[in-house]
Coordinates of C-alpha atoms in Angstrom, one line a residue:
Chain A
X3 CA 12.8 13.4 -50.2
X4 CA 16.4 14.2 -49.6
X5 CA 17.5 13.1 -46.1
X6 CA 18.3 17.4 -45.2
X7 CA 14.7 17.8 -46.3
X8 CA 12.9 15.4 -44.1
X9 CA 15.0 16.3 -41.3
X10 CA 14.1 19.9 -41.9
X11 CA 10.6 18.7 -41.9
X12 CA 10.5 16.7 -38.7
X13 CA 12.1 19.7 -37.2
X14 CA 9.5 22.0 -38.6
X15 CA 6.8 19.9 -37.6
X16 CA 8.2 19.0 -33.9
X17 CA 8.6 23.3 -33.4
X18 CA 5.4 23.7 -34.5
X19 CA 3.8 21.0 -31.8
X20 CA 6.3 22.2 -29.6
X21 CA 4.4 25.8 -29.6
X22 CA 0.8 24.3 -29.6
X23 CA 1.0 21.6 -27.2
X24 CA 2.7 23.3 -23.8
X25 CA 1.1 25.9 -21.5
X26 CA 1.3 29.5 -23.7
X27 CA 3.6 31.9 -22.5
X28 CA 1.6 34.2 -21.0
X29 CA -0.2 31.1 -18.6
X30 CA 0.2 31.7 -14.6
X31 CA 2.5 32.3 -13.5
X32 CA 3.8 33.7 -16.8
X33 CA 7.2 33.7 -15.6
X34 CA 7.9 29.9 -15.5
X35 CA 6.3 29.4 -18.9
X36 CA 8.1 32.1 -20.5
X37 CA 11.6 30.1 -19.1
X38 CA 10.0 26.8 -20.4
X39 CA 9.1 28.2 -23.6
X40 CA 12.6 29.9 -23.7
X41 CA 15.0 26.6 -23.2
X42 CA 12.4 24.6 -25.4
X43 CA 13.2 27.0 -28.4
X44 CA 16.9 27.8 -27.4
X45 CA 18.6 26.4 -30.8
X46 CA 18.1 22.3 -30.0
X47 CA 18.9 20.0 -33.0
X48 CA 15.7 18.3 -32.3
X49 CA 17.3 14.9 -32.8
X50 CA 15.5 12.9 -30.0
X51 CA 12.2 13.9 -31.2
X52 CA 12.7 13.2 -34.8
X53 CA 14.0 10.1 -34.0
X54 CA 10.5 9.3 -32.1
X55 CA 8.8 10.7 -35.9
X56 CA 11.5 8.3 -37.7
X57 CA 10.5 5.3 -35.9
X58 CA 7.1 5.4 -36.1
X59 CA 6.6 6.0 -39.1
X60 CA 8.6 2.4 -39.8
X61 CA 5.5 0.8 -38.6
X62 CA 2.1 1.5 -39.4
X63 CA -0.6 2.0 -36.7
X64 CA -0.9 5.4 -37.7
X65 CA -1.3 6.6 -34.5
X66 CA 0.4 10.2 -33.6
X67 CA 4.3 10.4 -32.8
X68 CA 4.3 14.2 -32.7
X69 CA 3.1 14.2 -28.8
X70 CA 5.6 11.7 -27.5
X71 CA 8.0 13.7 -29.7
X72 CA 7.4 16.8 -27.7
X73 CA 7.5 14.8 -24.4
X74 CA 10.8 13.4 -25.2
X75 CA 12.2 16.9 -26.0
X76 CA 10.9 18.1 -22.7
X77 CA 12.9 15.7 -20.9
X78 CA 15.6 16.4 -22.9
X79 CA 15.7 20.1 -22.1
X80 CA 15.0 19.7 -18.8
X81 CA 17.6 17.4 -18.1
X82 CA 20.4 20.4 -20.1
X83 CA 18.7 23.3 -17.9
X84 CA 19.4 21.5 -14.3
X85 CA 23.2 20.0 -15.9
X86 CA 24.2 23.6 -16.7
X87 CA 23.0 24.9 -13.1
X88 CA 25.8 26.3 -11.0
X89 CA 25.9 23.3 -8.9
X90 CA 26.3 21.2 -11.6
X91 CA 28.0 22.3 -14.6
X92 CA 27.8 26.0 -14.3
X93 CA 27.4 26.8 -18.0
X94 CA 26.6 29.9 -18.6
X95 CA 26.0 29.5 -22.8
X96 CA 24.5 26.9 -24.4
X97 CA 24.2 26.7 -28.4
X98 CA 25.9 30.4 -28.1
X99 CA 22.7 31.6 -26.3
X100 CA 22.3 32.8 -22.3
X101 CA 21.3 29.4 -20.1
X102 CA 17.9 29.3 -18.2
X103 CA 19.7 30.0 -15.1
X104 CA 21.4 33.3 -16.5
X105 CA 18.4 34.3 -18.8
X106 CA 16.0 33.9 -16.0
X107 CA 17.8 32.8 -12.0
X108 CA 18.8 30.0 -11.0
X109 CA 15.1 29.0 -8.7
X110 CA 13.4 29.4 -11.7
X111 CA 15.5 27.5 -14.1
X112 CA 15.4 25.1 -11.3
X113 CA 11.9 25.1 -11.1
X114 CA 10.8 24.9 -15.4
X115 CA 13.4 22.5 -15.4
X116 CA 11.0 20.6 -13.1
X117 CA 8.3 21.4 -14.5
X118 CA 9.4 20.1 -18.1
X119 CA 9.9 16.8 -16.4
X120 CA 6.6 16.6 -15.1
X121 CA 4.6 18.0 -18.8
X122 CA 6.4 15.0 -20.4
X123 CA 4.6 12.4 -17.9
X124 CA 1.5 14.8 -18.5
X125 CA 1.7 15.0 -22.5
X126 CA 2.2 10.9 -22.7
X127 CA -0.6 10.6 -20.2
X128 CA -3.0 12.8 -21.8
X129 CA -2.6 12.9 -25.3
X130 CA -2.2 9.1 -25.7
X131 CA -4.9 8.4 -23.2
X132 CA -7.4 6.8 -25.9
X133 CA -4.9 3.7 -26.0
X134 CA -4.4 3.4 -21.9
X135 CA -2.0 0.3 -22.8
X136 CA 0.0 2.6 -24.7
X137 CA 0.5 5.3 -22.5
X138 CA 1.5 3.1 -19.7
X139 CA 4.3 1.2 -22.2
X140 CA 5.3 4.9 -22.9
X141 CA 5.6 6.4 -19.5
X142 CA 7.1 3.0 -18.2
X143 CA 9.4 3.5 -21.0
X144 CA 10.6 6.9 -20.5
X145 CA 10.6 7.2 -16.5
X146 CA 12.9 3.8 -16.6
X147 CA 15.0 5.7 -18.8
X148 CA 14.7 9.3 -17.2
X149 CA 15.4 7.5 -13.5
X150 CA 18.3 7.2 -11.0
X151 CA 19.8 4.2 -12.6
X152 CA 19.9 5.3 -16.2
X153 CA 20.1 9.5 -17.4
X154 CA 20.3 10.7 -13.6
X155 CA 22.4 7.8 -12.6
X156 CA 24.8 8.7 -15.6
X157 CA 25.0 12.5 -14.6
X158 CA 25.5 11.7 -11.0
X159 CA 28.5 9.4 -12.1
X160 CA 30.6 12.2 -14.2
X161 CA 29.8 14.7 -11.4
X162 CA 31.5 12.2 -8.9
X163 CA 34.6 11.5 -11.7
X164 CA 35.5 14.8 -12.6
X165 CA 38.1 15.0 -10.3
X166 CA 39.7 11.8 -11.1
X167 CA 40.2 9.6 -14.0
X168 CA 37.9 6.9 -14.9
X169 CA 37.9 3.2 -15.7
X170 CA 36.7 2.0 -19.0
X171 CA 33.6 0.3 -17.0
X172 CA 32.9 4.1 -15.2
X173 CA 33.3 5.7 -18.8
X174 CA 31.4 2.9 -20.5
X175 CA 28.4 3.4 -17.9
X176 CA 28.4 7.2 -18.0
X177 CA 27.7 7.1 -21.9
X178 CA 25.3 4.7 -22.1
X179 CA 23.0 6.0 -19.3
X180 CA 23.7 10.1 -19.7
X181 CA 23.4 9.9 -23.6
X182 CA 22.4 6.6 -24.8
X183 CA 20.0 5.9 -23.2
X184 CA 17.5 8.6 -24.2
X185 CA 18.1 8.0 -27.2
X186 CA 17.4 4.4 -27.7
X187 CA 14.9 5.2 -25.8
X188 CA 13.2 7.9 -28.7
X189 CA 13.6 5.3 -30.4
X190 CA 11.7 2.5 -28.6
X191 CA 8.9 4.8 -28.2
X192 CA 8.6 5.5 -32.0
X193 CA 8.5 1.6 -32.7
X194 CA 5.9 1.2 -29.9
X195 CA 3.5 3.9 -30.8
X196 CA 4.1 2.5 -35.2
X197 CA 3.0 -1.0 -33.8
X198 CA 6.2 -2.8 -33.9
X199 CA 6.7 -6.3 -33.2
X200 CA 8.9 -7.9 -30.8
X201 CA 11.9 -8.5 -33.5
X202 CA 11.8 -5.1 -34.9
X203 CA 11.6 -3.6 -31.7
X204 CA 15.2 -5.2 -30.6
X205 CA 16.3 -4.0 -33.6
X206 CA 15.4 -0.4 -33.5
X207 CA 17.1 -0.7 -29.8
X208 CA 20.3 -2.0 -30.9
X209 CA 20.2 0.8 -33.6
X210 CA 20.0 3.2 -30.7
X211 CA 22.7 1.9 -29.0
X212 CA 24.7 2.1 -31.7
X213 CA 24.0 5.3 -33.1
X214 CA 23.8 6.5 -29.1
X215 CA 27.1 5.3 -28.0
X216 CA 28.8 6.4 -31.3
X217 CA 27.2 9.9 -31.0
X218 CA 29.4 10.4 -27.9
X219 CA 32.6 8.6 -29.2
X220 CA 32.8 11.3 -32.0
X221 CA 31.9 13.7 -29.1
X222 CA 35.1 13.0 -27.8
X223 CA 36.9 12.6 -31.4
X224 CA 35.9 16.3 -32.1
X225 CA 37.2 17.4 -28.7
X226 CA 41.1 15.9 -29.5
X227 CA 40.8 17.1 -33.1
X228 CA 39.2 20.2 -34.3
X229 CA 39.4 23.4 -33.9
X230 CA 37.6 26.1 -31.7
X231 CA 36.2 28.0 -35.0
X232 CA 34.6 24.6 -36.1
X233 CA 33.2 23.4 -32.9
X234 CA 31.5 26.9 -32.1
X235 CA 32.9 25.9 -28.4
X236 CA 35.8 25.2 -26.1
X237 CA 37.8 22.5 -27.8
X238 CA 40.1 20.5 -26.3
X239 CA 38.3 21.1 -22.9
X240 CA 38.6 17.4 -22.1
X241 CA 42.4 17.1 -22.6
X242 CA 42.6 20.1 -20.7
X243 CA 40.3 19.2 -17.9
X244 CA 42.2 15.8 -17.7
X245 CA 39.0 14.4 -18.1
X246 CA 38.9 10.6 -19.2
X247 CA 37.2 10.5 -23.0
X248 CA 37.0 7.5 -24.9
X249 CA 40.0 8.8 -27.1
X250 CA 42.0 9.5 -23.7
X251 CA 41.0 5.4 -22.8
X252 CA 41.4 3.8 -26.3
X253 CA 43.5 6.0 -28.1
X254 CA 41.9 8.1 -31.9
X255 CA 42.7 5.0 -33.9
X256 CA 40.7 2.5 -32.1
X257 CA 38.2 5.5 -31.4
X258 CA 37.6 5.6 -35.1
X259 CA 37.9 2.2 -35.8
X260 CA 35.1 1.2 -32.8
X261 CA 32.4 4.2 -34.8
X262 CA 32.6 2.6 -37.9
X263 CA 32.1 -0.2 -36.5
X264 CA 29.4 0.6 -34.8
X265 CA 28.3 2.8 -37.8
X266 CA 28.3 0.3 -39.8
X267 CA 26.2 -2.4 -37.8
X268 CA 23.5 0.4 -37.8
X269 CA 23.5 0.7 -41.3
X270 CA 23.2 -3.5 -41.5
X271 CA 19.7 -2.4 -39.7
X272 CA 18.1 0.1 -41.3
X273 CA 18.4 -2.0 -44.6
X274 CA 16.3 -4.6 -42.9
X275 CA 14.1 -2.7 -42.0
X276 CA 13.9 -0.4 -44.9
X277 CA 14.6 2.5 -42.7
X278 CA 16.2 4.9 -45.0
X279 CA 16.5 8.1 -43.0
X280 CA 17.7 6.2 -40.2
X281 CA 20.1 5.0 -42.0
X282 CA 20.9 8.4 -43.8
X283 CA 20.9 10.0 -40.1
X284 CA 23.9 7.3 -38.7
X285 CA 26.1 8.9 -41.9
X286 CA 25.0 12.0 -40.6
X287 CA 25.9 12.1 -37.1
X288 CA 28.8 9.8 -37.7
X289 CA 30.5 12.7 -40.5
X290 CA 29.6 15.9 -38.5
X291 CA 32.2 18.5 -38.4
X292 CA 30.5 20.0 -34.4
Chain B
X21 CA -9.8 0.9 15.7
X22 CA -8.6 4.4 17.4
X23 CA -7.7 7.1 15.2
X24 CA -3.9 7.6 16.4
X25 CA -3.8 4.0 16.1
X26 CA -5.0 3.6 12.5
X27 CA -2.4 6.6 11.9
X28 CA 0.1 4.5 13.5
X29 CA -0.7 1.3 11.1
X30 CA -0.7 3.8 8.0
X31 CA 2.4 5.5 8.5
X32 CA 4.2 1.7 9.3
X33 CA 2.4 0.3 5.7
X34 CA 4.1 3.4 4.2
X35 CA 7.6 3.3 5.3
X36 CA 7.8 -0.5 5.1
X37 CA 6.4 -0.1 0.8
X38 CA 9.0 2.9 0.4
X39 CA 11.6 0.5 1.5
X40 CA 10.7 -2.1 -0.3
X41 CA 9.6 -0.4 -3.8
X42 CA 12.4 2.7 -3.9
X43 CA 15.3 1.4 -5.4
X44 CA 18.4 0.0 -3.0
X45 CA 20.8 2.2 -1.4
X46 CA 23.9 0.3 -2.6
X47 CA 22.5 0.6 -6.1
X48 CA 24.6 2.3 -8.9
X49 CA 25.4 5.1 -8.5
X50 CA 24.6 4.4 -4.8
X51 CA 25.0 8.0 -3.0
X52 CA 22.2 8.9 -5.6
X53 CA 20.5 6.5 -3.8
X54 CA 21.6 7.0 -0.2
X55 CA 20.5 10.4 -0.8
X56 CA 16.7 9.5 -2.5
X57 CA 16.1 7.5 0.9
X58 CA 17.8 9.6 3.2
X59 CA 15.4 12.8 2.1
X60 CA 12.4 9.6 1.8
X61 CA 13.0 8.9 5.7
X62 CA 14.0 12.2 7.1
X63 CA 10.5 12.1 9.6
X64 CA 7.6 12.9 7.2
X65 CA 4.2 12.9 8.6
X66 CA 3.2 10.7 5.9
X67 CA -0.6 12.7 5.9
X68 CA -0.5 12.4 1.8
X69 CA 0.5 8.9 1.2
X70 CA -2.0 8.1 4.4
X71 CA -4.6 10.1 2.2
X72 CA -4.7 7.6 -0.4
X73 CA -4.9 4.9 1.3
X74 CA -7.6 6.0 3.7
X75 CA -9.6 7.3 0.9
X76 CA -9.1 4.0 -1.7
X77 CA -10.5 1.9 1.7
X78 CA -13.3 3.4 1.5
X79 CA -14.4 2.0 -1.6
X80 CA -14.6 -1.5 -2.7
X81 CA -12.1 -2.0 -5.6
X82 CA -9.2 -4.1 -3.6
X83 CA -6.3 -2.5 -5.5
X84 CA -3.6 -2.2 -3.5
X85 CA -3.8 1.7 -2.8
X86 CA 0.5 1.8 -1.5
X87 CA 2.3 1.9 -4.6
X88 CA 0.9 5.0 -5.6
X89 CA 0.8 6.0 -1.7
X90 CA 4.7 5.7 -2.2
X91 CA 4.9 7.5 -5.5
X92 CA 2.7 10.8 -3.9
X93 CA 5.5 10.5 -1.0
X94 CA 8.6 10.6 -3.8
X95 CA 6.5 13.6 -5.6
X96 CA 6.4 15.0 -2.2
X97 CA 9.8 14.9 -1.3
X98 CA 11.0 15.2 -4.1
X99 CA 9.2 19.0 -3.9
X100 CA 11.1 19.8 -0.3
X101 CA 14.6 18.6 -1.5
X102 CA 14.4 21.4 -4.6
X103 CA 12.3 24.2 -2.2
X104 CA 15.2 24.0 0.1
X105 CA 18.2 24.8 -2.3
X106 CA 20.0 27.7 -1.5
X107 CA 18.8 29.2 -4.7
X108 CA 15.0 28.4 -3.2
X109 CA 14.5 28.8 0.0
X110 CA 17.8 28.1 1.6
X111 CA 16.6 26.0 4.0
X112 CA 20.0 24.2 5.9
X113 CA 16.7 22.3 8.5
X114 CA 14.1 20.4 7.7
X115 CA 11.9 18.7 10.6
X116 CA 14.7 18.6 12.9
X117 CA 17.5 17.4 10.5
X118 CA 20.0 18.9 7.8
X119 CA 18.0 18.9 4.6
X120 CA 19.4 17.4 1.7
X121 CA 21.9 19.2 0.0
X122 CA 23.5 20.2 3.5
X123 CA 23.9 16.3 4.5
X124 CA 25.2 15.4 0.4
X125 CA 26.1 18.3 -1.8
X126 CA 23.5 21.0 -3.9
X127 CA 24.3 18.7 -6.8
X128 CA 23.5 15.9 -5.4
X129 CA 20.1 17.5 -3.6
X130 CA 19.3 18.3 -7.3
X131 CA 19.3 15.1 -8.7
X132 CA 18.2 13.2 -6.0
X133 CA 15.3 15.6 -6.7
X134 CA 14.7 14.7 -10.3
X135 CA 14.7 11.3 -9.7
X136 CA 12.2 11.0 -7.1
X137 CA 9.8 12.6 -9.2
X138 CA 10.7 10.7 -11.9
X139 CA 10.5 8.2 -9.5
X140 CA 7.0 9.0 -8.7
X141 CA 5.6 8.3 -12.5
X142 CA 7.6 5.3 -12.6
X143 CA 5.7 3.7 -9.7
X144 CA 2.6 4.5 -10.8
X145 CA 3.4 3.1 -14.9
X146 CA 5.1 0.0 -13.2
X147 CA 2.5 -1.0 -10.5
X148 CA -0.7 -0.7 -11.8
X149 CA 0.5 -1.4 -15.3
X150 CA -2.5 -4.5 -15.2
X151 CA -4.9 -1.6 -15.3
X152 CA -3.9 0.7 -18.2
X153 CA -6.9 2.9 -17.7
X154 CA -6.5 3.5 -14.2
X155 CA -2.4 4.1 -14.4
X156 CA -3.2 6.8 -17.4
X157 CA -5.8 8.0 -14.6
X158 CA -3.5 8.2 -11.9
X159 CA -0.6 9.9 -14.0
X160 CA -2.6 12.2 -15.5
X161 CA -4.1 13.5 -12.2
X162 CA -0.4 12.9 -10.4
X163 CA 1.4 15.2 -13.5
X164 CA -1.5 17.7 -13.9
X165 CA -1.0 18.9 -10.1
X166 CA 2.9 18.8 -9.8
X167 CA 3.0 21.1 -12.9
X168 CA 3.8 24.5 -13.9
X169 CA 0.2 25.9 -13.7
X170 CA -0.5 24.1 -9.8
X171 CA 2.1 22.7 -7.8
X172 CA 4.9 24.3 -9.3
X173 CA 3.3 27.4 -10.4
X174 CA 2.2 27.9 -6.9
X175 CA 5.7 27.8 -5.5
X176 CA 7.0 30.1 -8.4
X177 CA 4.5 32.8 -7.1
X178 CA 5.6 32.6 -3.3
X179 CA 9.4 33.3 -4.4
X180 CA 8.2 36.1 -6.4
X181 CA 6.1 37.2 -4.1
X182 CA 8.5 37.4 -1.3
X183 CA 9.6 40.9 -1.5
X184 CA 6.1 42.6 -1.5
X185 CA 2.7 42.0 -0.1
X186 CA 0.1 39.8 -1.8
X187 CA -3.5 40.8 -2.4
X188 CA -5.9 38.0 -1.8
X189 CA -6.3 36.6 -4.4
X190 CA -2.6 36.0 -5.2
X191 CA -2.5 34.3 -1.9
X192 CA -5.1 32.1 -2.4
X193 CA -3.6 30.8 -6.0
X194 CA -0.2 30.5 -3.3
X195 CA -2.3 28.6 -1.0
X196 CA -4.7 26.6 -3.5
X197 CA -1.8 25.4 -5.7
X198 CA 1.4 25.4 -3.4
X199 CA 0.0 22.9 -0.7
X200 CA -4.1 22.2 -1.6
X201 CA -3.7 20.8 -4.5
X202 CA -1.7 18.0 -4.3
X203 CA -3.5 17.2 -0.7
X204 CA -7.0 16.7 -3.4
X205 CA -4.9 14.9 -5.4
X206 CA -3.4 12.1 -3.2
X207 CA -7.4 12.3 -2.6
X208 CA -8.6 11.4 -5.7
X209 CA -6.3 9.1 -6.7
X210 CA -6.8 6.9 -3.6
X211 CA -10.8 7.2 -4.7
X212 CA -9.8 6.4 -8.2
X213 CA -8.1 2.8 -7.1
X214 CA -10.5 2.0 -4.8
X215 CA -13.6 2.1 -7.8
X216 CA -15.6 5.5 -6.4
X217 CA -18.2 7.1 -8.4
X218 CA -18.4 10.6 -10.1
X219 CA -20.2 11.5 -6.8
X220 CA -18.3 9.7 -4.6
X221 CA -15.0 11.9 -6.0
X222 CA -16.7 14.9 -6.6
X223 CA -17.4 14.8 -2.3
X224 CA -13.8 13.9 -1.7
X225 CA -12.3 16.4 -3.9
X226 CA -14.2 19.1 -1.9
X227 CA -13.3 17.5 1.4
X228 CA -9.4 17.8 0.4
X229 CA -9.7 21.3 -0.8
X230 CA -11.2 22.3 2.9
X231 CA -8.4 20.1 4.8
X232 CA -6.0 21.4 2.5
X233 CA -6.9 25.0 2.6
X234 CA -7.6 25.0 6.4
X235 CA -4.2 22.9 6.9
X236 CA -2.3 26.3 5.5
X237 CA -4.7 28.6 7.6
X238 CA -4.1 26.6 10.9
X239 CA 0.3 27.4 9.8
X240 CA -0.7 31.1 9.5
X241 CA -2.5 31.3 12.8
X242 CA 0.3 28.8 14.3
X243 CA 3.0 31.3 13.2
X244 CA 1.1 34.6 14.9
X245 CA 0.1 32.6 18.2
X246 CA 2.1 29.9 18.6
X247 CA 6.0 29.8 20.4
X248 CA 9.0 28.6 19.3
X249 CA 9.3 25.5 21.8
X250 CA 5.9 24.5 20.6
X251 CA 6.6 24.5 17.2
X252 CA 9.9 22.8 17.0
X253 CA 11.2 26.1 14.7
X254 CA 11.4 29.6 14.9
X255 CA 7.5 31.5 14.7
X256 CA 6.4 34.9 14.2
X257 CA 9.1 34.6 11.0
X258 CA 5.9 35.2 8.1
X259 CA 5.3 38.7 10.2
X260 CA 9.1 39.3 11.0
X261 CA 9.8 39.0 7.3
X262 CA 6.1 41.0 6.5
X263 CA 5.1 38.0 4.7
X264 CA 1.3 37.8 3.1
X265 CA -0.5 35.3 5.5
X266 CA -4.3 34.1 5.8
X267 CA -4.1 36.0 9.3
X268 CA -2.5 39.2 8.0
X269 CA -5.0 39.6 5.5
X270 CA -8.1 38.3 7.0
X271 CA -7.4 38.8 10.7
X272 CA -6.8 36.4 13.5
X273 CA -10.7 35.4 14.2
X274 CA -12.1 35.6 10.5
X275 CA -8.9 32.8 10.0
X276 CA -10.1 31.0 13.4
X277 CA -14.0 31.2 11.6
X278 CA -12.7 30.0 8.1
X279 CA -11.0 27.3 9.1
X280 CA -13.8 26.0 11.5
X281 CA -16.6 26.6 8.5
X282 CA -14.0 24.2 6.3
X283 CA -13.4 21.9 9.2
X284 CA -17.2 22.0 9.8
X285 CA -17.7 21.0 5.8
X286 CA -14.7 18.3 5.6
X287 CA -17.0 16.6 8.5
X288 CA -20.4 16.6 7.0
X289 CA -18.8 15.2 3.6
X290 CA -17.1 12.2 5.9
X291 CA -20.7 11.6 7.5
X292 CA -22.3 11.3 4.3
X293 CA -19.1 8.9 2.9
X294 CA -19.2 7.0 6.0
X295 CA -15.7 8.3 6.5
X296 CA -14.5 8.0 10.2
X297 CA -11.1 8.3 9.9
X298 CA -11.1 11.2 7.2
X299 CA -13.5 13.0 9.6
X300 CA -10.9 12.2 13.0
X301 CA -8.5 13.6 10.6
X302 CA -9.9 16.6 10.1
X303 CA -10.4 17.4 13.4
X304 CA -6.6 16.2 13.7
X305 CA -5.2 18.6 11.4
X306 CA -7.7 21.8 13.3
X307 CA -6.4 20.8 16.3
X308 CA -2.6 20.3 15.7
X309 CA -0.3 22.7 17.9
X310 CA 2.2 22.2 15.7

């Protein structure tokens, strides 16, 4: 299968969970189900989860990915619906669509965004409760990751540096933790529930890294070189904003220079370990045009 | 022991474990931090965390009963920090000090939020992480009551309800969900570390749906009878702003008869545990003033 085609396929089959597997919409109190449901299907690429699918499927315990899959989503989108909040980022659109907060108000997008946080504990905690050991390295995995000193920590640190510039240390520890880590940690998750072994595990982490941190250098690449009608967004937000990118710290050459590099060390990893849409996916992300 | 005594040695176990196990407040980003503790220590009554442990010491098991003590506390918190937002109840006091996003910033009180629930599951994965099946046990009860459909859901139908009067029935899910449930909860997951049988939980359940239902009659008739000095904050506010109480729907004495039929029940389910503290509790809560 073509690499579009199984991505379309993950995507189709990570919706379709998505739909079965949280509280229906009309559940009460309808209102915060309707505003979960609603960010859950608001136009999200689905990468994190299909990278849960990926990994597993590496490996083969043939245990099921799609739940953690969901969970990790969850997370996700709860994590966007409290960073666009008024006291945080104030965005009113995301994906060209109304935010949780606008759609709905602001206590309930508070409040699903919440509540998504806590169905992702519940969905790893329930639906992988037949392998207790499993659940637990799940959970530990994804709360660790979730927590103060990782996504939160990372969000709390480019609230407190917007209104000054940051050293390459602050910048480095902002992308790792606020996009990163989740990431790395889809990944982790997949190779745990496939039945990986220590070796391949450190592997598929280091692929995350990789593919994490570069996912955010052409981020900022995009932001210094296209154009609005590309991006679908604000371009050149950063530069405007003053706000310290990783082009702004190491100039676009090195910028470039560091992706492939990191590009191409993910690529090293999917050929030993035969991961071919992984591999596929790094091209991807690393020659998107938004 | 007496019982304000063995309240006493709880409440000291507790706040010496949330030091110890809640991560340091110089660590990075450290006012996350500052501001997880400072919420964490702003004079809780400690009742939940002291739930579990009193009800895991009843049973023989000898798992240590304060990690997941702690992680109730963070849930907990973590539930006050968000219902105080301007956008939720706009709360600038809490027990006699500025609540959290008037002593740090609304953005800060947000994520400090998220991360002591996250917190919470985290605990629980980490600490009893030796016992798969009783960490999937204790997450799955923990996540099932914060959720949308109970904890959460509970405090999504008191916001909406705000502006109108309740029928009974919507005040009971309020009631049941809002401040009950997670009551039962820190219940049964203390019964669940300390080894109790399907009996043995079915009785505590029961017992922490009539402390927790009677603990939210005993505020309604505190509010109509009770006067400011007393309480330490202003009363008569549920009838100033017409809110739905226990005592506006049922009456001052069919409140005052409820809550002594449930405080009567709590006590015969403590005789037949063997429960003495639970059962001094009970009376405790019944005959708080404030």
């Amino acid at each position: 299968m073509e690499f579009k085609e199984k991505l379309a396929a993950f995507v189709a089959r990570i919706d379709s969970a998505i739909d079965k597997i949280t509280p229906a919409k009309n559940a009460r109190p309808a209102r915060i189900h309707e505003a979960m449901r609603y960010s859950l299907s608001a136009g999200g690429k689905r990468i994190r989860p299909a990278l849960v699918l990926a990994s597993s499927e590496l490996f083969e315990s043939g245990v099921d990915a799609l739940p953690a899959a969901v969970a990790v989503e969850c997370l996700h989108t709860y994590t966007l619906i409290h960073d666009d909040l008024p006291a945080m980022d104030d965005s009113k659109l995301r994906r060209g669509v109304d935010t949780c907060h606008i759609r709905f108000d602001e206590a309930t997008a508070i409040l699903a965004g919440d509540a998504l946080q806590t169905l992702a504990f519940e969905l790893l905690a329930t639906r992988y409760a037949r392998d207790p050991k499993l659940a637990v390295e799940l959970i530990s995995t994804l709360s660790n990751t979730a927590g103060s000193q990782k996504l939160i920590g990372g969000q709390m640190e480019d609230i407190l540096g917007e209104s000054r510039s940051l050293s390459e240390s602050e910048l480095e520890f902002i992308h790792l933790n606020k996009t990163s880590a989740l990431i790395e940690a889809s990944l982790r998750m997949g190779a745990a529930i496939g039945g990986a072994n220590g070796n391949q595990r450190q592997l598929i982490s280091e692929y995350g890294r990789c593919i994490g941190l570069g996912f955010q250098i052409m981020d900022d690449i995009l932001d210094a070189t296209s154009d609005s009608q590309t991006m679908g967004k604000t371009v050149g937000a950063d530069t405007a904003a003053n706000k310290t990118t990783y082009v702004s710290v190491h100039g676009l050459q090195e910028s470039r220079n560091r992706l492939a590099a990191l590009t191409e060390r993910a690529c090293e990893i999917c050929d030993s370990l035969a991961a071919s849409f992984l591999k596929q996916l790094a091209g991807y992300l690393n020659d998107r045009t938004h």
